[in-house]
mmCIF file of C-alpha atoms in Angstrom:
data_model
loop_
_atom_site.group_PDB
_atom_site.id
_atom_site.type_symbol
_atom_site.label_atom_id
_atom_site.label_comp_id
_atom_site.label_asym_id
_atom_site.label_seq_id
_atom_site.Cartn_x
_atom_site.Cartn_y
_atom_site.Cartn_z
ATOM 1 C CA MET A 1 -32.461 20.715 -3.526
ATOM 2 C CA ASN A 2 -29.155 19.551 -1.883
ATOM 3 C CA THR A 3 -27.050 22.833 -2.893
ATOM 4 C CA THR A 4 -23.904 20.738 -0.566
ATOM 5 C CA VAL A 5 -20.397 22.346 -3.060
ATOM 6 C CA HIS A 6 -17.769 19.470 -2.136
ATOM 7 C CA THR A 7 -14.299 20.470 -2.064
ATOM 8 C CA THR A 8 -10.585 18.798 -2.047
ATOM 9 C CA ALA A 9 -10.403 20.791 1.329
ATOM 10 C CA ASN A 10 -13.616 18.598 2.729
ATOM 11 C CA ILE A 11 -12.529 15.198 1.222
ATOM 12 C CA VAL A 12 -11.330 14.478 5.125
ATOM 13 C CA ASN A 13 -12.385 16.389 8.199
ATOM 14 C CA LEU A 14 -8.248 16.818 9.240
ATOM 15 C CA GLU A 15 -9.556 18.873 12.233
ATOM 16 C CA ALA A 16 -12.108 16.441 13.426
ATOM 17 C CA TRP A 17 -8.714 13.568 13.023
ATOM 18 C CA LYS A 18 -6.490 16.191 14.511
ATOM 19 C CA ALA A 19 -9.274 16.547 18.179
ATOM 20 C CA LYS A 20 -8.238 12.920 18.801
ATOM 21 C CA LEU A 21 -4.868 12.678 17.705
ATOM 22 C CA PRO A 22 -3.528 12.669 21.264
ATOM 23 C CA GLU A 23 -6.009 8.706 21.464
ATOM 24 C CA LEU A 24 -4.632 7.969 17.849
ATOM 25 C CA LYS A 25 -1.114 8.571 18.667
ATOM 26 C CA ALA A 26 -0.845 6.103 21.347
ATOM 27 C CA GLN A 27 -2.859 3.377 19.966
ATOM 28 C CA TYR A 28 -0.450 3.594 17.131
ATOM 29 C CA GLN A 29 2.969 3.889 18.828
ATOM 30 C CA THR A 30 2.476 1.076 21.156
ATOM 31 C CA ASP A 31 0.645 -1.183 18.689
ATOM 32 C CA HIS A 32 2.016 -4.935 18.168
ATOM 33 C CA PRO A 33 3.730 -6.524 15.924
ATOM 34 C CA TYR A 34 4.891 -2.778 15.545
ATOM 35 C CA PRO A 35 3.316 0.474 15.240
ATOM 36 C CA HIS A 36 0.260 0.664 13.216
ATOM 37 C CA ILE A 37 -3.520 1.214 13.309
ATOM 38 C CA SER A 38 -6.566 1.265 11.317
ATOM 39 C CA ILE A 39 -9.358 4.037 10.865
ATOM 40 C CA ASP A 40 -13.007 3.472 9.847
ATOM 41 C CA ASN A 41 -14.922 5.476 8.546
ATOM 42 C CA PHE A 42 -11.452 8.066 7.572
ATOM 43 C CA LEU A 43 -12.538 10.007 4.499
ATOM 44 C CA GLU A 44 -16.062 11.960 4.129
ATOM 45 C CA GLU A 45 -18.318 9.930 3.253
ATOM 46 C CA TRP A 46 -19.481 11.312 -0.385
ATOM 47 C CA ALA A 47 -15.309 11.115 -1.061
ATOM 48 C CA ALA A 48 -15.533 7.769 -0.161
ATOM 49 C CA GLU A 49 -18.324 7.038 -2.231
ATOM 50 C CA LYS A 50 -17.275 8.979 -4.629
ATOM 51 C CA ALA A 51 -13.721 7.433 -4.649
ATOM 52 C CA MET A 52 -14.928 3.858 -5.098
ATOM 53 C CA GLN A 53 -17.306 4.898 -8.073
ATOM 54 C CA SER A 54 -14.609 6.372 -9.711
ATOM 55 C CA PHE A 55 -12.338 3.151 -9.125
ATOM 56 C CA PRO A 56 -11.064 2.121 -12.027
ATOM 57 C CA ALA A 57 -11.092 -1.610 -13.612
ATOM 58 C CA ILE A 58 -8.387 -3.541 -14.232
ATOM 59 C CA GLN A 59 -6.992 -2.263 -17.958
ATOM 60 C CA ASP A 60 -3.321 -3.369 -20.053
ATOM 61 C CA GLU A 61 -3.358 0.302 -20.763
ATOM 62 C CA GLY A 62 -1.202 1.455 -17.498
ATOM 63 C CA TRP A 63 -2.070 -1.209 -15.154
ATOM 64 C CA ILE A 64 1.175 -2.840 -14.007
ATOM 65 C CA HIS A 65 0.735 -6.356 -13.649
ATOM 66 C CA TYR A 66 2.218 -8.004 -10.436
ATOM 67 C CA VAL A 67 2.008 -11.395 -11.484
ATOM 68 C CA HIS A 68 4.790 -14.265 -10.302
ATOM 69 C CA VAL A 69 5.563 -15.994 -7.327
ATOM 70 C CA ASN A 70 5.129 -13.411 -4.353
ATOM 71 C CA GLU A 71 2.686 -12.023 -5.893
ATOM 72 C CA LYS A 72 -1.120 -11.394 -7.917
ATOM 73 C CA LYS A 73 -1.984 -8.040 -8.142
ATOM 74 C CA HIS A 74 -2.623 -5.216 -10.472
ATOM 75 C CA GLY A 75 -1.641 -1.516 -9.878
ATOM 76 C CA LEU A 76 -1.677 2.067 -12.025
ATOM 77 C CA ASN A 77 0.949 4.832 -10.811
ATOM 78 C CA LYS A 78 0.713 7.314 -13.186
ATOM 79 C CA MET A 79 -1.243 10.516 -11.903
ATOM 80 C CA GLU A 80 -2.502 11.413 -15.188
ATOM 81 C CA LEU A 81 -3.860 7.996 -15.988
ATOM 82 C CA LEU A 82 -6.109 8.579 -12.689
ATOM 83 C CA PRO A 83 -9.835 9.252 -12.467
ATOM 84 C CA PRO A 84 -9.780 12.874 -12.316
ATOM 85 C CA PHE A 85 -11.308 12.111 -7.851
ATOM 86 C CA ILE A 86 -8.897 10.041 -7.547
ATOM 87 C CA GLN A 87 -6.607 12.698 -8.751
ATOM 88 C CA GLU A 88 -7.824 14.951 -5.522
ATOM 89 C CA VAL A 89 -7.856 12.448 -2.955
ATOM 90 C CA ILE A 90 -3.914 10.912 -3.535
ATOM 91 C CA THR A 91 -3.014 15.169 -3.564
ATOM 92 C CA TYR A 92 -5.117 15.860 -0.457
ATOM 93 C CA LEU A 93 -3.527 12.587 1.044
ATOM 94 C CA ASN A 94 0.078 14.319 -0.255
ATOM 95 C CA SER A 95 -0.347 18.055 1.117
ATOM 96 C CA ASP A 96 1.776 19.690 3.443
ATOM 97 C CA ALA A 97 -1.228 19.428 6.230
ATOM 98 C CA PHE A 98 -1.818 15.528 5.653
ATOM 99 C CA VAL A 99 1.616 14.552 5.873
ATOM 100 C CA ALA A 100 2.252 17.176 8.983
ATOM 101 C CA PHE A 101 -0.801 14.846 10.535
ATOM 102 C CA MET A 102 0.817 11.834 9.667
ATOM 103 C CA SER A 103 3.868 12.770 10.379
ATOM 104 C CA GLU A 104 2.081 13.513 14.466
ATOM 105 C CA LEU A 105 0.191 10.339 14.192
ATOM 106 C CA THR A 106 3.128 8.157 13.994
ATOM 107 C CA GLY A 107 5.248 10.504 15.775
ATOM 108 C CA ILE A 108 7.939 10.083 12.847
ATOM 109 C CA PRO A 109 8.688 14.084 12.029
ATOM 110 C CA ASN A 110 9.428 15.317 8.412
ATOM 111 C CA LEU A 111 7.846 13.091 6.052
ATOM 112 C CA LYS A 112 7.628 13.409 2.700
ATOM 113 C CA ALA A 113 5.227 12.580 0.244
ATOM 114 C CA ASP A 114 5.645 10.731 -2.954
ATOM 115 C CA ASP A 115 4.048 12.274 -5.694
ATOM 116 C CA MET A 116 6.090 9.504 -8.033
ATOM 117 C CA LEU A 117 3.418 7.359 -6.157
ATOM 118 C CA GLU A 118 6.437 4.686 -6.565
ATOM 119 C CA GLY A 119 4.531 1.219 -5.814
ATOM 120 C CA GLY A 120 2.008 2.929 -4.449
ATOM 121 C CA GLY A 121 -1.037 4.509 -6.321
ATOM 122 C CA LEU A 122 -4.060 2.122 -6.837
ATOM 123 C CA HIS A 123 -3.872 -1.829 -6.070
ATOM 124 C CA GLN A 124 -6.353 -4.273 -7.178
ATOM 125 C CA SER A 125 -6.761 -7.579 -6.732
ATOM 126 C CA LYS A 126 -9.218 -10.127 -8.441
ATOM 127 C CA ARG A 127 -10.632 -14.105 -6.919
ATOM 128 C CA GLY A 128 -7.551 -15.503 -6.774
ATOM 129 C CA GLY A 129 -5.528 -12.904 -6.088
ATOM 130 C CA PHE A 130 -2.486 -12.247 -2.955
ATOM 131 C CA LEU A 131 0.583 -10.970 -1.757
ATOM 132 C CA ASN A 132 2.937 -12.741 0.188
ATOM 133 C CA VAL A 133 4.339 -11.676 3.571
ATOM 134 C CA HIS A 134 7.021 -9.699 3.077
ATOM 135 C CA ALA A 135 8.522 -6.876 4.814
ATOM 136 C CA ASP A 136 9.078 -3.255 1.704
ATOM 137 C CA PHE A 137 11.752 -1.762 0.211
ATOM 138 C CA THR A 138 13.572 0.739 1.724
ATOM 139 C CA VAL A 139 14.453 3.476 0.070
ATOM 140 C CA HIS A 140 12.932 5.197 -2.992
ATOM 141 C CA PRO A 141 14.369 3.730 -6.153
ATOM 142 C CA HIS A 142 15.143 7.557 -7.352
ATOM 143 C CA LYS A 143 15.784 9.887 -4.313
ATOM 144 C CA ARG A 144 18.454 7.956 -3.339
ATOM 145 C CA ASN A 145 18.271 10.033 0.688
ATOM 146 C CA TRP A 146 14.766 8.889 0.724
ATOM 147 C CA ARG A 147 14.111 6.378 3.012
ATOM 148 C CA ARG A 148 10.587 5.147 3.549
ATOM 149 C CA ARG A 149 9.065 5.059 6.743
ATOM 150 C CA VAL A 150 5.158 4.208 6.566
ATOM 151 C CA ASN A 151 2.400 3.291 4.221
ATOM 152 C CA LEU A 152 -1.062 4.496 4.473
ATOM 153 C CA LEU A 153 -3.852 2.249 2.804
ATOM 154 C CA LEU A 154 -6.941 3.099 2.044
ATOM 155 C CA TYR A 155 -9.563 0.356 1.027
ATOM 156 C CA LEU A 156 -12.783 0.934 -0.618
ATOM 157 C CA ASN A 157 -14.563 -1.857 -0.420
ATOM 158 C CA LYS A 158 -18.677 -2.589 -0.078
ATOM 159 C CA ASP A 159 -19.778 -5.708 1.426
ATOM 160 C CA TRP A 160 -16.491 -7.183 1.751
ATOM 161 C CA LYS A 161 -17.357 -10.450 3.422
ATOM 162 C CA PRO A 162 -14.599 -12.143 5.948
ATOM 163 C CA GLU A 163 -15.312 -15.320 3.872
ATOM 164 C CA TYR A 164 -13.863 -13.524 0.729
ATOM 165 C CA ARG A 165 -10.530 -13.141 2.935
ATOM 166 C CA GLY A 166 -8.122 -10.500 1.761
ATOM 167 C CA ASP A 167 -7.860 -9.256 5.355
ATOM 168 C CA LEU A 168 -3.561 -7.247 5.626
ATOM 169 C CA GLU A 169 -1.709 -9.710 8.247
ATOM 170 C CA LEU A 170 1.101 -8.184 10.262
ATOM 171 C CA TRP A 171 3.050 -10.490 11.473
ATOM 172 C CA ASP A 172 5.762 -10.667 14.203
ATOM 173 C CA ARG A 173 9.383 -9.506 13.381
ATOM 174 C CA LYS A 174 10.404 -13.442 13.855
ATOM 175 C CA MET A 175 8.184 -14.551 10.984
ATOM 176 C CA THR A 176 6.504 -16.959 13.714
ATOM 177 C CA GLY A 177 3.050 -15.540 13.091
ATOM 178 C CA VAL A 178 0.240 -13.316 13.119
ATOM 179 C CA GLU A 179 -0.791 -10.483 15.260
ATOM 180 C CA ALA A 180 -2.768 -8.665 13.872
ATOM 181 C CA LYS A 181 -5.305 -8.607 10.902
ATOM 182 C CA ILE A 182 -7.469 -5.447 9.505
ATOM 183 C CA ALA A 183 -10.256 -6.654 7.014
ATOM 184 C CA PRO A 184 -9.966 -4.112 3.421
ATOM 185 C CA ILE A 185 -13.283 -3.264 4.663
ATOM 186 C CA PHE A 186 -15.096 0.110 2.559
ATOM 187 C CA ASN A 187 -13.272 3.935 3.797
ATOM 188 C CA ARG A 188 -10.947 2.291 6.556
ATOM 189 C CA ILE A 189 -7.553 3.117 6.381
ATOM 190 C CA ALA A 190 -4.718 1.309 7.671
ATOM 191 C CA VAL A 191 -1.326 3.052 8.356
ATOM 192 C CA PHE A 192 2.145 0.870 9.701
ATOM 193 C CA ASN A 193 5.807 1.614 9.679
ATOM 194 C CA THR A 194 7.667 0.398 7.334
ATOM 195 C CA ASP A 195 10.830 -1.028 9.116
ATOM 196 C CA ASP A 196 13.245 -3.802 8.383
ATOM 197 C CA ASP A 197 11.164 -6.209 9.548
ATOM 198 C CA SER A 198 7.746 -4.495 9.976
ATOM 199 C CA PHE A 199 6.397 -7.994 7.880
ATOM 200 C CA HIS A 200 2.765 -7.755 6.572
ATOM 201 C CA GLY A 201 0.530 -8.905 3.311
ATOM 202 C CA LEU A 202 -2.230 -11.227 2.144
ATOM 203 C CA PRO A 203 -0.790 -14.316 1.587
ATOM 204 C CA ASP A 204 -3.931 -16.783 0.836
ATOM 205 C CA PRO A 205 -6.090 -16.080 -2.199
ATOM 206 C CA ILE A 206 -8.502 -13.632 -2.386
ATOM 207 C CA GLN A 207 -11.784 -15.506 -2.388
ATOM 208 C CA CYS A 208 -14.379 -12.695 -3.744
ATOM 209 C CA PRO A 209 -17.201 -13.481 -6.598
ATOM 210 C CA GLU A 210 -15.806 -13.376 -9.697
ATOM 211 C CA ASP A 211 -17.517 -9.707 -10.418
ATOM 212 C CA MET A 212 -15.452 -8.098 -7.683
ATOM 213 C CA THR A 213 -12.038 -7.034 -6.871
ATOM 214 C CA ARG A 214 -10.027 -5.920 -3.418
ATOM 215 C CA LYS A 215 -9.554 -2.604 -4.154
ATOM 216 C CA SER A 216 -7.116 -0.276 -2.193
ATOM 217 C CA VAL A 217 -5.010 3.407 -2.373
ATOM 218 C CA ALA A 218 -1.592 3.068 -1.661
ATOM 219 C CA LEU A 219 0.485 5.981 -0.123
ATOM 220 C CA TYR A 220 3.966 5.505 0.834
ATOM 221 C CA TYR A 221 5.609 8.638 2.965
ATOM 222 C CA PHE A 222 9.654 8.843 3.621
ATOM 223 C CA THR A 223 11.987 11.079 5.195
ATOM 224 C CA GLU A 224 15.182 12.625 3.512
ATOM 225 C CA GLU A 225 18.415 11.362 5.268
ATOM 226 C CA LYS A 226 21.491 13.603 5.380
ATOM 227 C CA GLU A 227 23.571 9.797 4.432
ATOM 228 C CA THR A 228 21.968 7.039 1.756
ATOM 229 C CA PRO A 229 20.450 4.771 3.375
ATOM 230 C CA LYS A 230 21.073 1.454 3.013
ATOM 231 C CA LEU A 231 18.817 -0.621 -0.072
ATOM 232 C CA ARG A 232 17.270 -2.947 0.590
ATOM 233 C CA PRO A 233 14.561 -4.637 -1.852
ATOM 234 C CA THR A 234 11.425 -5.938 -1.166
ATOM 235 C CA ASN A 235 11.997 -9.100 1.049
ATOM 236 C CA TYR A 236 9.397 -11.764 0.476
ATOM 237 C CA GLN A 237 9.318 -14.542 3.572
ATOM 238 C CA ALA A 238 8.335 -18.094 3.840
ATOM 239 C CA ARG A 239 6.068 -18.909 6.754
ATOM 240 C CA PRO A 240 6.048 -21.443 9.126
ATOM 241 C CA GLY A 241 4.789 -24.292 7.879
ATOM 242 C CA ASP A 242 5.140 -23.121 3.709
ATOM 243 C CA GLY A 243 7.806 -26.544 3.277
ATOM 244 C CA ILE A 244 9.061 -26.778 -0.508
ATOM 245 C CA LYS A 245 6.917 -22.989 -1.607
ATOM 246 C CA SER A 246 10.151 -21.806 0.869
ATOM 247 C CA VAL A 247 12.834 -22.523 -2.330
ATOM 248 C CA ALA A 248 10.440 -20.435 -5.109
ATOM 249 C CA ILE A 249 9.362 -17.710 -2.587
ATOM 250 C CA TRP A 250 13.510 -17.252 -1.740
ATOM 251 C CA LEU A 251 14.023 -17.828 -6.292
ATOM 252 C CA ASP A 252 11.740 -15.449 -7.072
ATOM 253 C CA LYS A 253 12.865 -13.050 -3.966
ATOM 254 C CA GLN A 254 16.336 -12.903 -5.798
ATOM 255 C CA ALA A 255 14.632 -12.588 -9.283
ATOM 256 C CA VAL A 256 12.619 -9.081 -7.677
ATOM 257 C CA ALA A 257 15.831 -7.712 -5.692
ATOM 258 C CA THR A 258 18.160 -8.284 -9.077
ATOM 259 C CA TYR A 259 15.289 -6.163 -10.972
ATOM 260 C CA THR A 260 15.070 -4.056 -8.229
ATOM 261 C CA ARG A 261 18.447 -2.809 -8.449
ATOM 262 C CA VAL A 262 18.778 -2.138 -12.190
ATOM 263 C CA LYS A 263 15.870 0.284 -11.999
ATOM 264 C CA ARG A 264 17.476 2.144 -9.697
ATOM 265 C CA THR A 265 20.974 2.448 -11.557
ATOM 266 C CA LEU A 266 19.133 2.879 -15.006
ATOM 267 C CA GLY A 267 16.426 4.705 -13.777
ATOM 268 C CA ILE A 268 13.733 2.718 -15.344
ATOM 269 C CA ASP A 269 10.178 3.241 -15.356
ATOM 270 C CA ASP A 270 8.162 0.968 -13.608
ATOM 271 C CA LYS A 271 5.915 0.848 -16.683
ATOM 272 C CA MET A 272 8.525 -2.172 -17.782
ATOM 273 C CA VAL A 273 7.705 -3.955 -14.099
ATOM 274 C CA SER A 274 5.030 -6.179 -16.230
ATOM 275 C CA LYS A 275 7.330 -7.937 -18.970
ATOM 276 C CA VAL A 276 10.642 -8.733 -16.102
ATOM 277 C CA LEU A 277 8.208 -9.995 -13.017
ATOM 278 C CA ASN A 278 5.989 -12.142 -15.861
ATOM 279 C CA ILE A 279 8.842 -14.122 -17.333
ATOM 280 C CA PHE A 280 9.147 -15.552 -13.356
ATOM 281 C CA GLY A 281 5.811 -16.044 -12.916
ATOM 282 C CA GLY A 282 3.505 -16.724 -16.249
ATOM 283 C CA LYS A 283 1.352 -15.826 -18.034
ATOM 284 C CA LYS A 284 -0.902 -12.925 -15.898
ATOM 285 C CA LYS A 285 -4.725 -13.140 -15.468
#
């Protein structure tokens, strides 16, 4: 009989990954178009399987429906509403020991985890979902001296095929073309810097079967600055060849920027985001 006891401590074999840090750091800090890396089989196999099995279906209660011109996806970022094991995974990836590992990997000292999961948590996209190319917001909405520095995306998609699309595209800093793609396959993490011009997204609608979704856990890491960083909302970009669609992308970006400023000023919660964004994007599906 298998009597193996799994604990939060062995969700990730951190000591094994620390031993590989020299090569991982070299790859991360020299890759193009900006510092990034993808690592396969990152969680221990049992943990990845359990996280995938625990991943909740999209439901109205608690889920934020990001449905507007620039994106069509769904998010859940309230810890108390997440399945217990997903909470354990996030708690581990936000732990002091793991965040110190992230600082070593990225070369960015004194990273801080965001326990509020602002904009992060669980992300899920159905067939037809997309996220236009963008650079992320630069400052934590509720912690004004916290500058956003690094994204970690954990993918939990078994049997994801290339024809389903959904690759994370990393665009060059001048938005002339894609320089790297990361497929969202099971138990792979993508880590990358979130600079003013680290453009990324999945702009082509996902083509997975109707009974599948593209699932990920998104965690963002910050540094606390002595001076308040310049606030810049999510900066959506049109691709070369987008034509008249570029106008809609720009107008929608302005609407989202207005919401971001209001959110920061009033300190409102993201439970409002679905209603606000759907004004611009129409009825969610």
